[in-house]
CSV table of C-alpha atoms in Angstrom, one decimal:
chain,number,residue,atom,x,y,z
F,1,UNK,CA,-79.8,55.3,34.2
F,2,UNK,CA,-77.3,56.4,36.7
F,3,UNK,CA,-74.6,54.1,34.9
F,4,UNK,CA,-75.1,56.1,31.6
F,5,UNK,CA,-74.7,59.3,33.3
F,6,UNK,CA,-71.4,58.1,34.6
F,7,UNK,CA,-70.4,57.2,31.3
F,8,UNK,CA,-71.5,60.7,29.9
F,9,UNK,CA,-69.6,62.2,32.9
F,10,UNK,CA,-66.1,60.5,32.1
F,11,UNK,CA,-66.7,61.1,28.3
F,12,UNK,CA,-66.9,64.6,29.0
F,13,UNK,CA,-63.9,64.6,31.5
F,14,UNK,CA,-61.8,62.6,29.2
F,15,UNK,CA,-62.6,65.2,26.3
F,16,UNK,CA,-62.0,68.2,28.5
F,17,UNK,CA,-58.4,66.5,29.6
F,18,UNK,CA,-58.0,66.1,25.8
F,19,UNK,CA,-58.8,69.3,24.8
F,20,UNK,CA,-56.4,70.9,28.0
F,21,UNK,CA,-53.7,69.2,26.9
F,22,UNK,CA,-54.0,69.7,22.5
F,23,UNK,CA,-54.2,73.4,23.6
F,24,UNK,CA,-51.4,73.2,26.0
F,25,UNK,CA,-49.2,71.6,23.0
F,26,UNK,CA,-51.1,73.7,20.6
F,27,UNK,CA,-49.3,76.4,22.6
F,28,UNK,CA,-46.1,74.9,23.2
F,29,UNK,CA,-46.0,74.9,19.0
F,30,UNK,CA,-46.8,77.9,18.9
F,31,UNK,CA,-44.2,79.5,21.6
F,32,UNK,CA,-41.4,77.4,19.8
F,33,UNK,CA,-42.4,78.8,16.4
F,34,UNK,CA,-42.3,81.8,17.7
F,35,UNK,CA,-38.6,81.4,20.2
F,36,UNK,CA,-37.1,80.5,16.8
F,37,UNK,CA,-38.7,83.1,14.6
F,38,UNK,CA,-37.5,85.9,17.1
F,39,UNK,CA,-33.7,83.6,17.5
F,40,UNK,CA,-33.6,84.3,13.5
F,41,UNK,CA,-35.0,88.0,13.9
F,42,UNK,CA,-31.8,88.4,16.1
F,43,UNK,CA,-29.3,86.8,14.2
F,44,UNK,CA,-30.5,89.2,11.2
F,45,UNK,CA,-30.0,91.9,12.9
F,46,UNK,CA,-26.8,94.2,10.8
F,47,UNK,CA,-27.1,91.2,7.7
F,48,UNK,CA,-28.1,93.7,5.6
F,49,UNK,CA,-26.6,97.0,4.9
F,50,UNK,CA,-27.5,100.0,2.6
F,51,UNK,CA,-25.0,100.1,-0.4
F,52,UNK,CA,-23.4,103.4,-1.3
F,53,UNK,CA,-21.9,104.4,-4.9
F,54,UNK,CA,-19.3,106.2,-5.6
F,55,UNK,CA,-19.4,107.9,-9.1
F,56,UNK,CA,-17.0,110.8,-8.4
F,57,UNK,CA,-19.3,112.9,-10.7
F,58,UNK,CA,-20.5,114.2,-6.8
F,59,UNK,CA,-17.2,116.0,-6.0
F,60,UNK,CA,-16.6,120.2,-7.0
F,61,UNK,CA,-15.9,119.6,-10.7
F,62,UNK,CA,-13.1,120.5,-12.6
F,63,UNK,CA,-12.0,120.8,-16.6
F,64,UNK,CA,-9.2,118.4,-16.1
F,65,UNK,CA,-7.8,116.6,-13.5
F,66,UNK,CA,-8.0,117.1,-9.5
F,67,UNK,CA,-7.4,115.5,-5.9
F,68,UNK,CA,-10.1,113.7,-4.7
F,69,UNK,CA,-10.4,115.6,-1.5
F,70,UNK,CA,-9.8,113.6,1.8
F,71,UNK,CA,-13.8,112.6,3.6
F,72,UNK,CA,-15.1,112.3,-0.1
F,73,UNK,CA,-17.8,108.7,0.6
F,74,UNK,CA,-16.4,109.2,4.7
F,75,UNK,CA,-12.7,107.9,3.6
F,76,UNK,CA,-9.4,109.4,3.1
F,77,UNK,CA,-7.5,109.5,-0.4
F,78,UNK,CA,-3.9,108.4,-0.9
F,79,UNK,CA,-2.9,109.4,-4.2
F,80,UNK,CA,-5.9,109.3,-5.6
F,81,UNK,CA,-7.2,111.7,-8.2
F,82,UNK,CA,-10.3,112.5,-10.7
F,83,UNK,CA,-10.7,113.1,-13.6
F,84,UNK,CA,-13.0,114.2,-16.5
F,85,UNK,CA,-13.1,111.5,-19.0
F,86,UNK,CA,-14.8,113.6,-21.6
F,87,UNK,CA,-11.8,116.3,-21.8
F,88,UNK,CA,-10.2,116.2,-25.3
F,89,UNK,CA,-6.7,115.3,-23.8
F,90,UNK,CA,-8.2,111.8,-22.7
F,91,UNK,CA,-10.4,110.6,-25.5
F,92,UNK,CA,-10.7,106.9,-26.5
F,93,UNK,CA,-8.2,106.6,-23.4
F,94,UNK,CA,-9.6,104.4,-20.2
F,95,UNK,CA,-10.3,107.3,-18.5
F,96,UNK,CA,-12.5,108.0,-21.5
F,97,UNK,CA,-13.8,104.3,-22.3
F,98,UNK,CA,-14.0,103.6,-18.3
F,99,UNK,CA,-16.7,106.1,-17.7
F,100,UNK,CA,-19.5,103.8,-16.0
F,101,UNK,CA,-21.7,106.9,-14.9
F,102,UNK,CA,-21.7,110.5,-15.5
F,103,UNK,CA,-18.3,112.0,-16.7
F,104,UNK,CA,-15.8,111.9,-13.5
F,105,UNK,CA,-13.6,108.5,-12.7
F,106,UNK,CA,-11.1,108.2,-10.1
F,107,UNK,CA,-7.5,107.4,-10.9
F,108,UNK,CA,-4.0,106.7,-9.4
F,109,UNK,CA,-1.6,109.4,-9.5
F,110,UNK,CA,1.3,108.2,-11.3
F,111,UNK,CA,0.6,105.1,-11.8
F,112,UNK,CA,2.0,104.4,-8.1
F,113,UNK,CA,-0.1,102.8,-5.6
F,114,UNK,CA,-2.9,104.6,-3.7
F,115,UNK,CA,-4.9,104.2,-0.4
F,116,UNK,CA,-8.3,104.5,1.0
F,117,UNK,CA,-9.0,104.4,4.1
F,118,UNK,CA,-11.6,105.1,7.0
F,119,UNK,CA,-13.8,103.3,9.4
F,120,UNK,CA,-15.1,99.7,9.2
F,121,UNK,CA,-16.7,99.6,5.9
F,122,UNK,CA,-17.4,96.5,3.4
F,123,UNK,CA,-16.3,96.8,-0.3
F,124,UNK,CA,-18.5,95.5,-2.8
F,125,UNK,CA,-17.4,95.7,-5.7
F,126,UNK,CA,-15.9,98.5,-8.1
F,127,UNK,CA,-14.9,99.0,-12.2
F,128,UNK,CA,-11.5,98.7,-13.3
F,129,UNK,CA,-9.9,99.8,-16.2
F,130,UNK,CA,-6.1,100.6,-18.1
F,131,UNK,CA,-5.4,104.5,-18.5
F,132,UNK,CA,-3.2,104.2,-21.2
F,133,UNK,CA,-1.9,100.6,-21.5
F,134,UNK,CA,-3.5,97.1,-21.5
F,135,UNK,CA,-2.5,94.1,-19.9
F,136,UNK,CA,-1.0,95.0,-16.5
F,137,UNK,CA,-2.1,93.6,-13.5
F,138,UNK,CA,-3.9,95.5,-10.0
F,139,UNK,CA,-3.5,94.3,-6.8
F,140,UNK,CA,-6.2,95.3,-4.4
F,141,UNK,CA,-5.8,94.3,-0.5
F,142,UNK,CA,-8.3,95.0,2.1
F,143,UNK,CA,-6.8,95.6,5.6
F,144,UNK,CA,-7.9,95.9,9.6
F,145,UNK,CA,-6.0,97.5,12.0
F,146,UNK,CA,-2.9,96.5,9.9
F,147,UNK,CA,-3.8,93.0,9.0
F,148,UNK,CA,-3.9,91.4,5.6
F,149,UNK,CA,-7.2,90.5,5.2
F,150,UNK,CA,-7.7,89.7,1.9
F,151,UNK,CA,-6.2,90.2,-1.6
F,152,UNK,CA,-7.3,90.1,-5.6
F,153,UNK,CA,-5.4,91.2,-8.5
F,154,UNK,CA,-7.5,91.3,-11.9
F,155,UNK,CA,-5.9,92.1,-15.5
F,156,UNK,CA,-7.2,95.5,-17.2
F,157,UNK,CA,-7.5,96.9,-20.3
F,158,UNK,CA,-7.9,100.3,-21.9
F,159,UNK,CA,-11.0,99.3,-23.7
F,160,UNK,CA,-13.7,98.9,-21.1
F,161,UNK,CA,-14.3,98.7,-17.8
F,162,UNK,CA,-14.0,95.6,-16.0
F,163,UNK,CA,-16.5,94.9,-13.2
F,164,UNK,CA,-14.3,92.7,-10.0
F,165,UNK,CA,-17.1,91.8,-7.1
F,166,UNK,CA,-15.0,92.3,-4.1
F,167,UNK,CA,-16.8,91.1,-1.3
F,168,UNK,CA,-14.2,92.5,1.5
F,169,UNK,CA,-16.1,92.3,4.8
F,170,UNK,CA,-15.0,94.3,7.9
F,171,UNK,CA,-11.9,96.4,6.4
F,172,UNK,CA,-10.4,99.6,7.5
F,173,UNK,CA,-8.3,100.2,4.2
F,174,UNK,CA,-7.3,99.3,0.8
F,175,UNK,CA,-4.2,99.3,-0.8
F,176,UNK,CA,-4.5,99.5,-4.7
F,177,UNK,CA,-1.0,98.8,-6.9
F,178,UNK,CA,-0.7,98.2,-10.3
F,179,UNK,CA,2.7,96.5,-11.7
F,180,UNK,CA,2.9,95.2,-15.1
F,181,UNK,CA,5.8,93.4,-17.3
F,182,UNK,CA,7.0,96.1,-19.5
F,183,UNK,CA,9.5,98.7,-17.8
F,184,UNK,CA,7.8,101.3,-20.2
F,185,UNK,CA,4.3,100.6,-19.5
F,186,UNK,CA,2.5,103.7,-17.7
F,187,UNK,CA,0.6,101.8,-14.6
F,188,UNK,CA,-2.3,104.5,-14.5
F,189,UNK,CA,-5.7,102.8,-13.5
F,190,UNK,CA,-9.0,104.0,-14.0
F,191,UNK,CA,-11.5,103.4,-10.8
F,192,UNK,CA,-15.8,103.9,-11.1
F,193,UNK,CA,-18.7,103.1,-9.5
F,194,UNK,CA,-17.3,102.2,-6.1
F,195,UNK,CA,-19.7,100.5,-4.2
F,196,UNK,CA,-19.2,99.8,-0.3
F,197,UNK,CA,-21.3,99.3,2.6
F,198,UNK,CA,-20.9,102.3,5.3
F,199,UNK,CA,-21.0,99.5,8.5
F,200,UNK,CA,-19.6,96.3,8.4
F,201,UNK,CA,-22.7,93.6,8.6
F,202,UNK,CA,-22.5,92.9,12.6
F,203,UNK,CA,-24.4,89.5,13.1
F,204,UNK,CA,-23.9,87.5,16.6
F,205,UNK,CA,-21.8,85.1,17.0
F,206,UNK,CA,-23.0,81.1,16.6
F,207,UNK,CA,-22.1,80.4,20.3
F,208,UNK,CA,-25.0,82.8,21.4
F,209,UNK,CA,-27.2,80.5,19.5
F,210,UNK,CA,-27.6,78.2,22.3
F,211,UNK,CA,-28.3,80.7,24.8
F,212,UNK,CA,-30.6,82.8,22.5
F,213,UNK,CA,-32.5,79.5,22.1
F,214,UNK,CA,-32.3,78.2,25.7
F,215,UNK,CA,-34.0,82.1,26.8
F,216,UNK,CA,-36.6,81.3,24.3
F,217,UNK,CA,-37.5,77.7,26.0
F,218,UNK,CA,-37.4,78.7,29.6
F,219,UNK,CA,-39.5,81.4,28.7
F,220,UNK,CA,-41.6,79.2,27.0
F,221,UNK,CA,-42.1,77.0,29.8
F,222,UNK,CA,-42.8,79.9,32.2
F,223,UNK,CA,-45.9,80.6,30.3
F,224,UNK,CA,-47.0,77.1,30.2
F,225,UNK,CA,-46.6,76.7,34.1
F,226,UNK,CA,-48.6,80.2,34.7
F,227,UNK,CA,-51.5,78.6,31.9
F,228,UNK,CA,-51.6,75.0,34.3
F,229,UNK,CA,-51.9,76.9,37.5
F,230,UNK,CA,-54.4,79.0,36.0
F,231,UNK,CA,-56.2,75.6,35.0
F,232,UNK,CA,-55.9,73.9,38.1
């Protein structure tokens, strides 16, 4: 009799260690998912940015032509101008046929080469398109603080716009020059739909991994220790 109640008693104390230690692990799981879900949640932080259009059908409008006026979208223009593609003087041009939205598109006077510029910003992408000639080339380099960052130059044409997906991260200006073959050609490019993020995406970097991770563990462990004493 009293040998089956020992062997009840150390069934029940083996199950009890058994069931201490699947809930201690149980917890450890969980504590790791959890380090790592929050490690991810940090590293997220700034990945993703509101997008902001410009349409130039926004600025005071006008029956022909007109400088797009320096904090238009937060930047400053450099020989940049807009214009009203549906005025009678323009039809079936580019700045007619390079309309994306509304009636306005942005252009560079004299088909010389034009700036924006402001604070960190992202370009997405914008439309391209010829004013009055097809087939020249534009240039378009993103800049920080002076540096070359990056650089694309895409053929247009006077018939329709051209979509060219950018992806400039972490700029501070752009340079846009057109140069084509022909001595006689007029370099005039249309510019819609220009689509930037207002902050450059700001995501820690992969050294802080480690230490995001190793905060996570020893916090981790912390809790475990606290659960034991409490146990014992």
């Amino acid at each position: 009799m009293y040998i089956l109640k020992d062997v009840i008693k150390k069934y029940k104390l083996i199950k009890s260690y058994n069931y201490y230690h699947m809930s201690i692990s149980t917890i450890a799981k969980k504590l790791s998912t959890a380090a790592i879900a929050a490690t991810v949640i940090v590293l997220g932080i700034g990945a993703v940015a509101q997008a902001t259009v410009l349409t130039f059908d926004d600025i005071a409008p006008v029956s022909y032509f007109d400088l797009i006026p320096n904090g238009y979208g937060g930047f400053n223009w450099n020989n940049f101008y807009y214009v009203n593609g549906t005025n009678t003087a323009v039809s079936l041009t580019g700045y007619d046929n390079g309309r994306v939205s509304g009636d306005y598109v942005g252009f560079n006077g004299g088909g010389a080469p034009a700036v924006v510029s402001g604070s960190i910003f992202d370009l997405n992408s914008a439309y391209l398109t010829a004013a009055w000639n097809s087939g020249f080339s534009v240039t378009v380099e993103g800049f920080k603080s002076g540096a070359s960052l990056y650089s694309k130059t895409v053929v247009v044409n006077t018939t329709q716009p051209i979509l060219v997906n950018f992806d400039y991260f972490g700029i501070d200006e752009l340079k846009f020059k057109a140069f084509a073959v022909q001595q006689d050609y007029r370099t005039h490019f249309v510019l819609d739909n220009f689509t930037f993020n207002e902050k450059a995406t700001s995501v820690p970097e992969p050294t802080l991994l480690p230490a995001l991770l190793a905060i996570a563990t020893v916090s981790a462990g912390s809790v475990l220790r606290r659960k034991q004493l409490k146990q014992s």
